[in-house]
PDB file of C-alpha atoms in Angstrom:
ATOM      1  CA  MET A  50     -10.474   5.470  14.649  1.00 44.00           C
ATOM      2  CA  MET A  51     -12.496   8.656  15.110  1.00 50.00           C
ATOM      3  CA  ASN A  52     -12.412  10.433  18.446  1.00 51.00           C
ATOM      4  CA  ILE A  53     -15.957  10.274  19.849  1.00 53.00           C
ATOM      5  CA  MET A  54     -15.469  13.430  21.917  1.00 55.00           C
ATOM      6  CA  SER A  55     -14.208  15.469  18.954  1.00 55.00           C
ATOM      7  CA  ASN A  56     -16.073  18.745  18.446  1.00 64.00           C
ATOM      8  CA  GLU A  57     -16.045  18.118  14.691  1.00 71.00           C
ATOM      9  CA  SER A  58     -18.039  14.895  14.933  1.00 76.00           C
ATOM     10  CA  PRO A  59     -21.284  15.048  12.899  1.00 79.00           C
ATOM     11  CA  SER A  60     -23.083  12.990  15.524  1.00 82.00           C
ATOM     12  CA  ARG A  61     -21.964  15.393  18.257  1.00 80.00           C
ATOM     13  CA  ALA A  62     -23.213  18.373  16.252  1.00 80.00           C
ATOM     14  CA  ALA A  63     -26.561  16.640  15.727  1.00 83.00           C
ATOM     15  CA  ALA A  64     -26.783  15.798  19.434  1.00 83.00           C
ATOM     16  CA  GLU A  65     -26.047  19.417  20.365  1.00 82.00           C
ATOM     17  CA  GLN A  66     -28.833  20.620  18.055  1.00 82.00           C
ATOM     18  CA  ARG A  67     -31.292  18.165  19.646  1.00 85.00           C
ATOM     19  CA  LEU A  68     -30.189  19.328  23.090  1.00 83.00           C
ATOM     20  CA  ILE A  69     -30.819  22.974  22.183  1.00 81.00           C
ATOM     21  CA  ALA A  70     -34.345  22.100  21.019  1.00 82.00           C
ATOM     22  CA  LEU A  71     -35.023  20.046  24.158  1.00 85.00           C
ATOM     23  CA  ARG A  72     -33.796  22.862  26.397  1.00 81.00           C
ATOM     24  CA  ALA A  73     -36.079  25.343  24.658  1.00 80.00           C
ATOM     25  CA  GLU A  74     -39.082  23.023  25.000  1.00 84.00           C
ATOM     26  CA  ASN A  75     -38.257  22.311  28.646  1.00 84.00           C
ATOM     27  CA  TYR A  76     -37.993  26.050  29.343  1.00 82.00           C
ATOM     28  CA  ARG A  77     -41.374  26.744  27.699  1.00 84.00           C
ATOM     29  CA  ARG A  78     -43.080  23.983  29.693  1.00 87.00           C
ATOM     30  CA  THR A  79     -41.449  25.059  32.953  1.00 84.00           C
ATOM     31  CA  ARG A  80     -42.406  28.684  32.322  1.00 85.00           C
ATOM     32  CA  TRP A  81     -46.041  27.749  31.639  1.00 88.00           C
ATOM     33  CA  ALA A  82     -46.183  25.545  34.749  1.00 88.00           C
ATOM     34  CA  ALA A  83     -44.739  28.387  36.840  1.00 86.00           C
ATOM     35  CA  ILE A  84     -47.352  30.846  35.545  1.00 87.00           C
ATOM     36  CA  HIS A  85     -50.176  28.376  36.204  1.00 89.00           C
ATOM     37  CA  ALA A  86     -48.976  27.625  39.748  1.00 88.00           C
ATOM     38  CA  ALA A  87     -48.508  31.317  40.518  1.00 88.00           C
ATOM     39  CA  ARG A  88     -52.020  32.197  39.324  1.00 88.00           C
ATOM     40  CA  GLN A  89     -53.482  29.414  41.479  1.00 90.00           C
ATOM     41  CA  ALA A  90     -51.573  30.808  44.460  1.00 89.00           C
ATOM     42  CA  GLY A  91     -53.090  34.238  43.826  1.00 91.00           C
ATOM     43  CA  MET A  92     -49.952  36.081  42.739  1.00 90.00           C
ATOM     44  CA  THR A  93     -50.430  39.265  40.737  1.00 92.00           C
ATOM     45  CA  TRP A  94     -49.203  39.544  37.160  1.00 90.00           C
ATOM     46  CA  ALA A  95     -46.499  41.966  38.319  1.00 92.00           C
ATOM     47  CA  GLU A  96     -45.211  39.408  40.831  1.00 91.00           C
ATOM     48  CA  ILE A  97     -45.333  36.683  38.199  1.00 88.00           C
ATOM     49  CA  GLY A  98     -43.407  38.910  35.784  1.00 88.00           C
ATOM     50  CA  ASP A  99     -40.692  39.468  38.376  1.00 89.00           C
ATOM     51  CA  ALA A 100     -40.467  35.738  39.068  1.00 86.00           C
ATOM     52  CA  LEU A 101     -40.279  34.905  35.355  1.00 86.00           C
ATOM     53  CA  GLY A 102     -37.502  37.458  34.925  1.00 88.00           C
ATOM     54  CA  ILE A 103     -35.516  35.745  37.656  1.00 86.00           C
ATOM     55  CA  MET A 104     -36.223  32.360  36.067  1.00 83.00           C
ATOM     56  CA  ALA A 105     -35.087  33.586  32.628  1.00 82.00           C
ATOM     57  CA  THR A 106     -31.863  34.984  34.072  1.00 84.00           C
ATOM     58  CA  ALA A 107     -31.120  31.730  35.880  1.00 80.00           C
ATOM     59  CA  ALA A 108     -31.835  29.655  32.755  1.00 75.00           C
ATOM     60  CA  SER A 109     -29.632  31.895  30.642  1.00 77.00           C
ATOM     61  CA  ARG A 110     -26.742  31.572  33.070  1.00 77.00           C
ATOM     62  CA  MET A 111     -27.192  27.825  33.364  1.00 72.00           C
ATOM     63  CA  TYR A 112     -27.286  27.280  29.599  1.00 68.00           C
ATOM     64  CA  ARG A 113     -24.267  29.537  28.993  1.00 68.00           C
ATOM     65  CA  THR A 114     -22.279  27.681  31.647  1.00 65.00           C
ATOM     66  CA  ASP A 115     -23.260  24.367  30.076  1.00 58.00           C
ATOM     67  CA  ALA A 116     -22.623  25.488  26.496  1.00 55.00           C
ATOM     68  CA  PRO A 117     -19.942  23.771  24.439  1.00 57.00           C
ATOM     69  CA  ALA A 118     -16.705  25.700  24.020  1.00 57.00           C
ATOM     70  CA  GLU A 119     -16.364  27.414  20.660  1.00 53.00           C
TER      71      GLU A 119
END
């Protein structure tokens, strides 16, 4: 019987690839929504840039923490 949690499982590898794509799409949508909301609130592009930098750093840390062990 194959171990479902095995890192070598083809289905696990496929699921990880789908997750990477979903994370990227989620990040793009969240980033666009943040820009739109900031412009409606009257923030300058410099302020939006700073906020997006913080958001990118947080996303990078979150995704690295959540990444599968290699």
